[in-house]
PDB file of C-alpha atoms in Angstrom:
ATOM      1  CA  GLU A 256     175.321  76.049  46.382  1.00 76.00           C
ATOM      2  CA  PRO A 257     175.647  78.294  48.830  1.00 80.00           C
ATOM      3  CA  GLU A 258     173.092  77.991  52.073  1.00 92.00           C
ATOM      4  CA  VAL A 259     171.938  79.254  55.294  1.00 96.00           C
ATOM      5  CA  THR A 260     173.627  77.085  57.587  1.00 97.00           C
ATOM      6  CA  GLN A 261     172.399  77.294  62.072  1.00 98.00           C
ATOM      7  CA  THR A 262     173.870  75.814  65.010  1.00 97.00           C
ATOM      8  CA  PRO A 263     173.067  73.840  67.336  1.00 97.00           C
ATOM      9  CA  SER A 264     170.561  71.905  65.421  1.00 97.00           C
ATOM     10  CA  HIS A 265     169.372  70.835  69.063  1.00 97.00           C
ATOM     11  CA  GLN A 266     169.417  72.808  72.115  1.00 97.00           C
ATOM     12  CA  VAL A 267     168.037  72.043  75.610  1.00 98.00           C
ATOM     13  CA  THR A 268     167.962  74.206  78.217  1.00 97.00           C
ATOM     14  CA  GLN A 269     166.023  74.685  81.462  1.00 97.00           C
ATOM     15  CA  MET A 270     163.546  77.703  82.025  1.00 97.00           C
ATOM     16  CA  GLY A 271     165.193  80.896  83.053  1.00 97.00           C
ATOM     17  CA  GLN A 272     168.601  80.245  81.371  1.00 97.00           C
ATOM     18  CA  GLU A 273     170.149  82.045  78.461  1.00 98.00           C
ATOM     19  CA  VAL A 274     170.545  80.925  75.129  1.00 98.00           C
ATOM     20  CA  ILE A 275     172.195  81.770  71.898  1.00 97.00           C
ATOM     21  CA  LEU A 276     171.121  80.146  68.760  1.00 98.00           C
ATOM     22  CA  ARG A 277     173.601  81.028  65.911  1.00 97.00           C
ATOM     23  CA  CYS A 278     173.155  81.399  62.020  1.00 97.00           C
ATOM     24  CA  VAL A 279     175.685  82.005  59.127  1.00 96.00           C
ATOM     25  CA  PRO A 280     173.476  83.319  56.301  1.00 95.00           C
ATOM     26  CA  ILE A 281     174.495  83.376  52.579  1.00 92.00           C
ATOM     27  CA  SER A 282     177.665  85.164  52.045  1.00 89.00           C
ATOM     28  CA  ASN A 283     176.442  87.978  49.513  1.00 86.00           C
ATOM     29  CA  HIS A 284     173.257  88.730  51.184  1.00 90.00           C
ATOM     30  CA  LEU A 285     172.102  91.688  53.176  1.00 89.00           C
ATOM     31  CA  TYR A 286     169.129  91.165  55.096  1.00 91.00           C
ATOM     32  CA  PHE A 287     168.627  89.051  57.789  1.00 94.00           C
ATOM     33  CA  TYR A 288     165.602  87.051  59.752  1.00 95.00           C
ATOM     34  CA  TRP A 289     164.288  84.964  62.549  1.00 97.00           C
ATOM     35  CA  TYR A 290     161.454  83.105  62.507  1.00 98.00           C
ATOM     36  CA  ARG A 291     160.146  80.365  64.505  1.00 98.00           C
ATOM     37  CA  GLN A 292     157.484  77.828  64.477  1.00 97.00           C
ATOM     38  CA  ILE A 293     155.999  76.044  67.345  1.00 97.00           C
ATOM     39  CA  LEU A 294     155.033  72.409  66.921  1.00 94.00           C
ATOM     40  CA  GLY A 295     152.290  71.968  64.929  1.00 92.00           C
ATOM     41  CA  GLN A 296     151.383  75.939  64.177  1.00 94.00           C
ATOM     42  CA  LYS A 297     152.661  78.202  61.413  1.00 95.00           C
ATOM     43  CA  VAL A 298     155.878  79.837  60.978  1.00 97.00           C
ATOM     44  CA  GLU A 299     155.833  83.494  62.583  1.00 97.00           C
ATOM     45  CA  PHE A 300     158.194  86.348  61.547  1.00 96.00           C
ATOM     46  CA  LEU A 301     160.268  87.385  64.691  1.00 97.00           C
ATOM     47  CA  VAL A 302     162.901  89.850  63.782  1.00 97.00           C
ATOM     48  CA  SER A 303     164.632  91.542  60.944  1.00 94.00           C
ATOM     49  CA  PHE A 304     168.107  93.020  60.543  1.00 93.00           C
ATOM     50  CA  TYR A 305     169.713  95.082  58.108  1.00 90.00           C
ATOM     51  CA  ASN A 306     172.616  97.330  58.084  1.00 87.00           C
ATOM     52  CA  ASN A 307     174.071  96.187  61.671  1.00 89.00           C
ATOM     53  CA  GLU A 308     170.328  97.400  63.133  1.00 92.00           C
ATOM     54  CA  ILE A 309     166.911  95.878  63.815  1.00 94.00           C
ATOM     55  CA  SER A 310     164.840  97.060  61.033  1.00 92.00           C
ATOM     56  CA  GLU A 311     161.428  95.498  62.306  1.00 93.00           C
ATOM     57  CA  LYS A 312     160.189  93.046  65.112  1.00 94.00           C
ATOM     58  CA  SER A 313     157.077  91.588  65.941  1.00 95.00           C
ATOM     59  CA  GLU A 314     155.232  91.452  69.006  1.00 94.00           C
ATOM     60  CA  ILE A 315     156.813  87.977  70.396  1.00 93.00           C
ATOM     61  CA  PHE A 316     160.353  89.969  70.114  1.00 95.00           C
ATOM     62  CA  ASP A 317     160.106  91.332  73.258  1.00 93.00           C
ATOM     63  CA  ASP A 318     162.984  92.681  75.631  1.00 93.00           C
ATOM     64  CA  GLN A 319     163.976  88.762  76.501  1.00 95.00           C
ATOM     65  CA  PHE A 320     164.986  88.496  73.182  1.00 97.00           C
ATOM     66  CA  SER A 321     168.318  90.201  71.541  1.00 97.00           C
ATOM     67  CA  VAL A 322     169.794  89.743  67.697  1.00 96.00           C
ATOM     68  CA  GLU A 323     173.288  90.774  66.591  1.00 94.00           C
ATOM     69  CA  ARG A 324     175.968  90.401  63.871  1.00 92.00           C
ATOM     70  CA  PRO A 325     178.782  90.128  66.155  1.00 85.00           C
ATOM     71  CA  ASP A 326     181.234  89.852  62.737  1.00 86.00           C
ATOM     72  CA  GLY A 327     180.888  89.441  58.963  1.00 77.00           C
ATOM     73  CA  SER A 328     179.261  86.006  58.991  1.00 86.00           C
ATOM     74  CA  ASN A 329     177.612  84.974  62.174  1.00 93.00           C
ATOM     75  CA  PHE A 330     173.851  86.073  62.958  1.00 95.00           C
ATOM     76  CA  THR A 331     172.829  85.467  66.662  1.00 97.00           C
ATOM     77  CA  LEU A 332     169.457  85.120  68.404  1.00 98.00           C
ATOM     78  CA  LYS A 333     169.782  85.387  72.158  1.00 97.00           C
ATOM     79  CA  ILE A 334     167.011  84.628  74.182  1.00 97.00           C
ATOM     80  CA  ARG A 335     167.652  86.260  78.076  1.00 96.00           C
ATOM     81  CA  SER A 336     165.686  84.085  80.303  1.00 95.00           C
ATOM     82  CA  THR A 337     163.898  81.249  78.655  1.00 97.00           C
ATOM     83  CA  LYS A 338     160.407  80.214  79.241  1.00 96.00           C
ATOM     84  CA  LEU A 339     158.551  77.244  78.663  1.00 97.00           C
ATOM     85  CA  GLU A 340     156.570  78.773  75.881  1.00 96.00           C
ATOM     86  CA  ASP A 341     160.075  79.591  73.715  1.00 97.00           C
ATOM     87  CA  SER A 342     160.256  75.813  72.652  1.00 98.00           C
ATOM     88  CA  ALA A 343     159.859  76.464  69.346  1.00 98.00           C
ATOM     89  CA  MET A 344     161.704  75.426  66.062  1.00 98.00           C
ATOM     90  CA  TYR A 345     163.968  78.680  65.050  1.00 98.00           C
ATOM     91  CA  PHE A 346     164.851  79.310  61.774  1.00 98.00           C
ATOM     92  CA  CYS A 347     167.467  81.979  60.219  1.00 97.00           C
ATOM     93  CA  ALA A 348     166.698  83.083  56.651  1.00 96.00           C
ATOM     94  CA  SER A 349     168.501  85.571  54.606  1.00 93.00           C
ATOM     95  CA  SER A 350     167.828  87.598  51.099  1.00 91.00           C
ATOM     96  CA  THR A 351     169.437  89.916  48.618  1.00 84.00           C
ATOM     97  CA  ARG A 352     166.218  91.905  47.970  1.00 69.00           C
ATOM     98  CA  THR A 353     167.572  93.046  44.631  1.00 61.00           C
ATOM     99  CA  SER A 354     164.685  95.022  43.042  1.00 50.00           C
ATOM    100  CA  ARG A 355     162.127  92.386  42.872  1.00 48.00           C
ATOM    101  CA  SER A 356     163.911  89.517  44.223  1.00 54.00           C
ATOM    102  CA  ASP A 357     162.783  89.299  48.048  1.00 73.00           C
ATOM    103  CA  THR A 358     163.707  85.344  47.860  1.00 86.00           C
ATOM    104  CA  GLN A 359     164.480  84.564  51.408  1.00 91.00           C
ATOM    105  CA  TYR A 360     166.517  81.274  52.302  1.00 93.00           C
ATOM    106  CA  PHE A 361     165.696  79.576  55.449  1.00 96.00           C
ATOM    107  CA  GLY A 362     168.617  77.747  57.112  1.00 97.00           C
ATOM    108  CA  PRO A 363     167.644  74.051  58.482  1.00 97.00           C
ATOM    109  CA  GLY A 364     166.400  75.498  61.756  1.00 97.00           C
ATOM    110  CA  THR A 365     167.404  75.205  65.559  1.00 98.00           C
ATOM    111  CA  ARG A 366     165.167  73.155  67.660  1.00 98.00           C
ATOM    112  CA  LEU A 367     165.213  74.705  71.165  1.00 98.00           C
ATOM    113  CA  THR A 368     163.291  72.829  73.751  1.00 98.00           C
ATOM    114  CA  VAL A 369     162.739  74.203  76.958  1.00 98.00           C
ATOM    115  CA  LEU A 370     161.987  71.909  80.097  1.00 97.00           C
TER     116      LEU A 370
ATOM    117  CA  GLN B  34     140.801  88.368  59.016  1.00 59.00           C
ATOM    118  CA  LYS B  35     143.983  85.871  58.660  1.00 65.00           C
ATOM    119  CA  GLU B  36     146.547  87.773  56.686  1.00 87.00           C
ATOM    120  CA  VAL B  37     147.128  84.631  54.711  1.00 92.00           C
ATOM    121  CA  GLU B  38     144.784  81.664  54.285  1.00 92.00           C
ATOM    122  CA  GLN B  39     145.098  78.130  53.509  1.00 93.00           C
ATOM    123  CA  ASN B  40     143.032  74.739  54.056  1.00 88.00           C
ATOM    124  CA  SER B  41     145.225  73.230  56.589  1.00 86.00           C
ATOM    125  CA  GLY B  42     144.150  69.596  54.569  1.00 86.00           C
ATOM    126  CA  PRO B  43     145.158  66.955  54.520  1.00 93.00           C
ATOM    127  CA  LEU B  44     144.681  67.085  50.429  1.00 95.00           C
ATOM    128  CA  SER B  45     144.856  63.338  49.087  1.00 96.00           C
ATOM    129  CA  VAL B  46     145.784  62.785  45.801  1.00 97.00           C
ATOM    130  CA  PRO B  47     146.746  59.572  44.061  1.00 97.00           C
ATOM    131  CA  GLU B  48     150.471  59.126  42.655  1.00 97.00           C
ATOM    132  CA  GLY B  49     150.241  60.660  39.147  1.00 97.00           C
ATOM    133  CA  ALA B  50     147.355  62.571  39.711  1.00 97.00           C
ATOM    134  CA  ILE B  51     147.310  66.683  39.843  1.00 97.00           C
ATOM    135  CA  ALA B  52     147.448  68.298  43.414  1.00 97.00           C
ATOM    136  CA  SER B  53     145.851  71.643  43.499  1.00 96.00           C
ATOM    137  CA  LEU B  54     146.919  73.780  46.489  1.00 97.00           C
ATOM    138  CA  ASN B  55     144.927  77.339  47.275  1.00 95.00           C
ATOM    139  CA  CYS B  56     145.985  80.185  49.241  1.00 94.00           C
ATOM    140  CA  THR B  57     144.070  83.433  49.846  1.00 93.00           C
ATOM    141  CA  TYR B  58     145.256  87.046  51.356  1.00 90.00           C
ATOM    142  CA  SER B  59     143.743  90.006  52.777  1.00 87.00           C
ATOM    143  CA  ASP B  60     146.508  92.734  51.793  1.00 82.00           C
ATOM    144  CA  ARG B  61     145.529  93.926  48.094  1.00 80.00           C
ATOM    145  CA  GLY B  62     148.873  95.514  48.110  1.00 78.00           C
ATOM    146  CA  SER B  63     150.898  92.498  47.942  1.00 78.00           C
ATOM    147  CA  GLN B  64     152.858  91.745  44.991  1.00 80.00           C
ATOM    148  CA  SER B  65     154.574  88.757  45.294  1.00 86.00           C
ATOM    149  CA  PHE B  66     153.824  85.537  46.677  1.00 91.00           C
ATOM    150  CA  PHE B  67     156.118  82.232  47.532  1.00 94.00           C
ATOM    151  CA  TRP B  68     155.322  78.841  48.178  1.00 96.00           C
ATOM    152  CA  TYR B  69     157.596  77.001  50.136  1.00 97.00           C
ATOM    153  CA  ARG B  70     157.611  72.944  50.935  1.00 97.00           C
ATOM    154  CA  GLN B  71     157.947  71.520  54.748  1.00 97.00           C
ATOM    155  CA  TYR B  72     158.821  68.073  55.094  1.00 96.00           C
ATOM    156  CA  SER B  73     158.272  67.328  59.092  1.00 93.00           C
ATOM    157  CA  GLY B  74     160.463  68.773  61.440  1.00 92.00           C
ATOM    158  CA  LYS B  75     162.366  70.621  58.632  1.00 95.00           C
ATOM    159  CA  SER B  76     162.938  73.942  57.269  1.00 96.00           C
ATOM    160  CA  PRO B  77     160.755  75.424  54.716  1.00 96.00           C
ATOM    161  CA  GLU B  78     162.234  75.489  51.167  1.00 95.00           C
ATOM    162  CA  LEU B  79     161.400  77.356  48.400  1.00 93.00           C
ATOM    163  CA  ILE B  80     159.337  75.899  45.467  1.00 94.00           C
ATOM    164  CA  MET B  81     158.433  78.848  43.815  1.00 92.00           C
ATOM    165  CA  SER B  82     157.821  82.582  43.671  1.00 91.00           C
ATOM    166  CA  ILE B  83     155.161  84.625  41.542  1.00 92.00           C
ATOM    167  CA  TYR B  84     155.128  88.358  41.132  1.00 88.00           C
ATOM    168  CA  SER B  85     152.759  88.876  38.270  1.00 85.00           C
ATOM    169  CA  ASN B  86     149.142  87.793  37.448  1.00 88.00           C
ATOM    170  CA  GLY B  87     148.784  85.022  35.831  1.00 91.00           C
ATOM    171  CA  ASP B  88     150.684  81.655  35.773  1.00 93.00           C
ATOM    172  CA  LYS B  89     154.658  80.626  35.814  1.00 94.00           C
ATOM    173  CA  GLU B  90     155.524  77.171  35.168  1.00 95.00           C
ATOM    174  CA  ASP B  91     158.848  75.475  36.860  1.00 94.00           C
ATOM    175  CA  GLY B  92     158.998  71.680  35.706  1.00 96.00           C
ATOM    176  CA  ARG B  93     155.769  69.936  37.354  1.00 97.00           C
ATOM    177  CA  PHE B  94     154.919  73.037  39.384  1.00 97.00           C
ATOM    178  CA  THR B  95     153.014  75.900  38.421  1.00 97.00           C
ATOM    179  CA  ALA B  96     152.037  78.867  40.322  1.00 96.00           C
ATOM    180  CA  GLN B  97     149.155  80.954  39.526  1.00 95.00           C
ATOM    181  CA  LEU B  98     148.321  84.653  41.138  1.00 93.00           C
ATOM    182  CA  ASN B  99     145.187  86.488  40.768  1.00 92.00           C
ATOM    183  CA  LYS B 100     145.279  90.080  42.164  1.00 88.00           C
ATOM    184  CA  ALA B 101     141.612  91.134  41.659  1.00 89.00           C
ATOM    185  CA  SER B 102     140.834  87.687  43.520  1.00 90.00           C
ATOM    186  CA  GLN B 103     143.783  87.932  45.606  1.00 90.00           C
ATOM    187  CA  TYR B 104     144.272  84.197  45.321  1.00 92.00           C
ATOM    188  CA  VAL B 105     147.612  82.280  45.092  1.00 95.00           C
ATOM    189  CA  SER B 106     147.328  78.603  43.743  1.00 96.00           C
ATOM    190  CA  LEU B 107     150.175  75.702  43.441  1.00 97.00           C
ATOM    191  CA  LEU B 108     149.447  72.966  41.051  1.00 97.00           C
ATOM    192  CA  ILE B 109     151.529  69.565  41.101  1.00 97.00           C
ATOM    193  CA  ARG B 110     151.499  67.424  37.758  1.00 98.00           C
ATOM    194  CA  ASP B 111     152.500  63.948  38.255  1.00 97.00           C
ATOM    195  CA  SER B 112     152.449  63.939  41.999  1.00 97.00           C
ATOM    196  CA  GLN B 113     154.590  61.745  43.454  1.00 97.00           C
ATOM    197  CA  PRO B 114     154.787  60.273  47.136  1.00 96.00           C
ATOM    198  CA  SER B 115     158.050  62.060  47.429  1.00 96.00           C
ATOM    199  CA  ASP B 116     155.727  65.424  47.214  1.00 97.00           C
ATOM    200  CA  SER B 117     154.023  64.698  50.577  1.00 97.00           C
ATOM    201  CA  ALA B 118     154.754  67.189  52.994  1.00 97.00           C
ATOM    202  CA  THR B 119     153.007  70.704  53.993  1.00 97.00           C
ATOM    203  CA  TYR B 120     152.819  73.417  51.627  1.00 98.00           C
ATOM    204  CA  LEU B 121     153.155  76.909  52.989  1.00 97.00           C
ATOM    205  CA  CYS B 122     152.133  80.308  50.977  1.00 96.00           C
ATOM    206  CA  ALA B 123     153.976  83.142  51.911  1.00 94.00           C
ATOM    207  CA  GLY B 124     153.875  87.026  51.398  1.00 89.00           C
ATOM    208  CA  PRO B 125     156.044  89.764  51.854  1.00 81.00           C
ATOM    209  CA  ARG B 126     154.917  92.562  53.917  1.00 79.00           C
ATOM    210  CA  GLY B 127     156.038  96.443  54.292  1.00 76.00           C
ATOM    211  CA  ASN B 128     159.580  97.560  53.610  1.00 75.00           C
ATOM    212  CA  THR B 129     161.655  94.696  55.689  1.00 79.00           C
ATOM    213  CA  GLY B 130     159.910  91.931  53.301  1.00 83.00           C
ATOM    214  CA  LYS B 131     159.300  89.972  56.322  1.00 89.00           C
ATOM    215  CA  LEU B 132     157.576  86.923  55.058  1.00 92.00           C
ATOM    216  CA  ILE B 133     153.780  86.204  56.774  1.00 93.00           C
ATOM    217  CA  PHE B 134     152.895  82.608  56.283  1.00 95.00           C
ATOM    218  CA  GLY B 135     149.675  80.623  55.951  1.00 95.00           C
ATOM    219  CA  GLN B 136     148.929  77.638  58.296  1.00 95.00           C
ATOM    220  CA  GLY B 137     150.150  75.220  55.235  1.00 96.00           C
ATOM    221  CA  THR B 138     148.501  72.691  53.418  1.00 96.00           C
ATOM    222  CA  THR B 139     149.343  69.120  54.205  1.00 96.00           C
ATOM    223  CA  LEU B 140     149.568  67.219  50.634  1.00 97.00           C
ATOM    224  CA  GLN B 141     149.222  63.260  50.911  1.00 97.00           C
ATOM    225  CA  VAL B 142     150.206  61.449  47.688  1.00 97.00           C
ATOM    226  CA  LYS B 143     149.381  57.959  48.252  1.00 95.00           C
ATOM    227  CA  PRO B 144     151.378  55.035  45.789  1.00 93.00           C
TER     228      PRO B 144
END
């Protein structure tokens, strides 16, 4: 069964460093999302991406964040200058969004630890 | 007012019992909802989606949607210890379909 994959599973970085989180969505999906979950808190939407551009972003997704689909398979989230509060699980999700099917399938996540 | 609300629990039920998980939402325009299961340290895993008023059954799981009351529930029959997890209710919003999640309800099934 096709699945969303993410790398790395765990990333440790120093405050102020740049990190890139990578995702490979399910191959026939057209809509891509990043969410994050701070430990003990709910899953929060960061950004959605469709047709090679951002379709919506949350207040969390400030100028330090960017997303890119550099080729036909990868979808990346870059944090330019990490802060302590960026420590969280980051989930990539994808969907086909055909008619009423909005089902989003989540990858296993990347645990980001900022020291 | 939170868009999607869940009682964080924990909800504790004995093995074999029915677990009832509830969720309320504020957006009357919501058309669909999703129940995800999340084990500690893992990603959300889709259990069920529901688009219409009424019940939808899939194996041991039944989702119920009441749009008039803005209420969604998930029933788990014959609960097993492996069902112990956090259950997330989520609704898509806007044209992009971003998911708004509730806080999640922690379910503990005791052998």
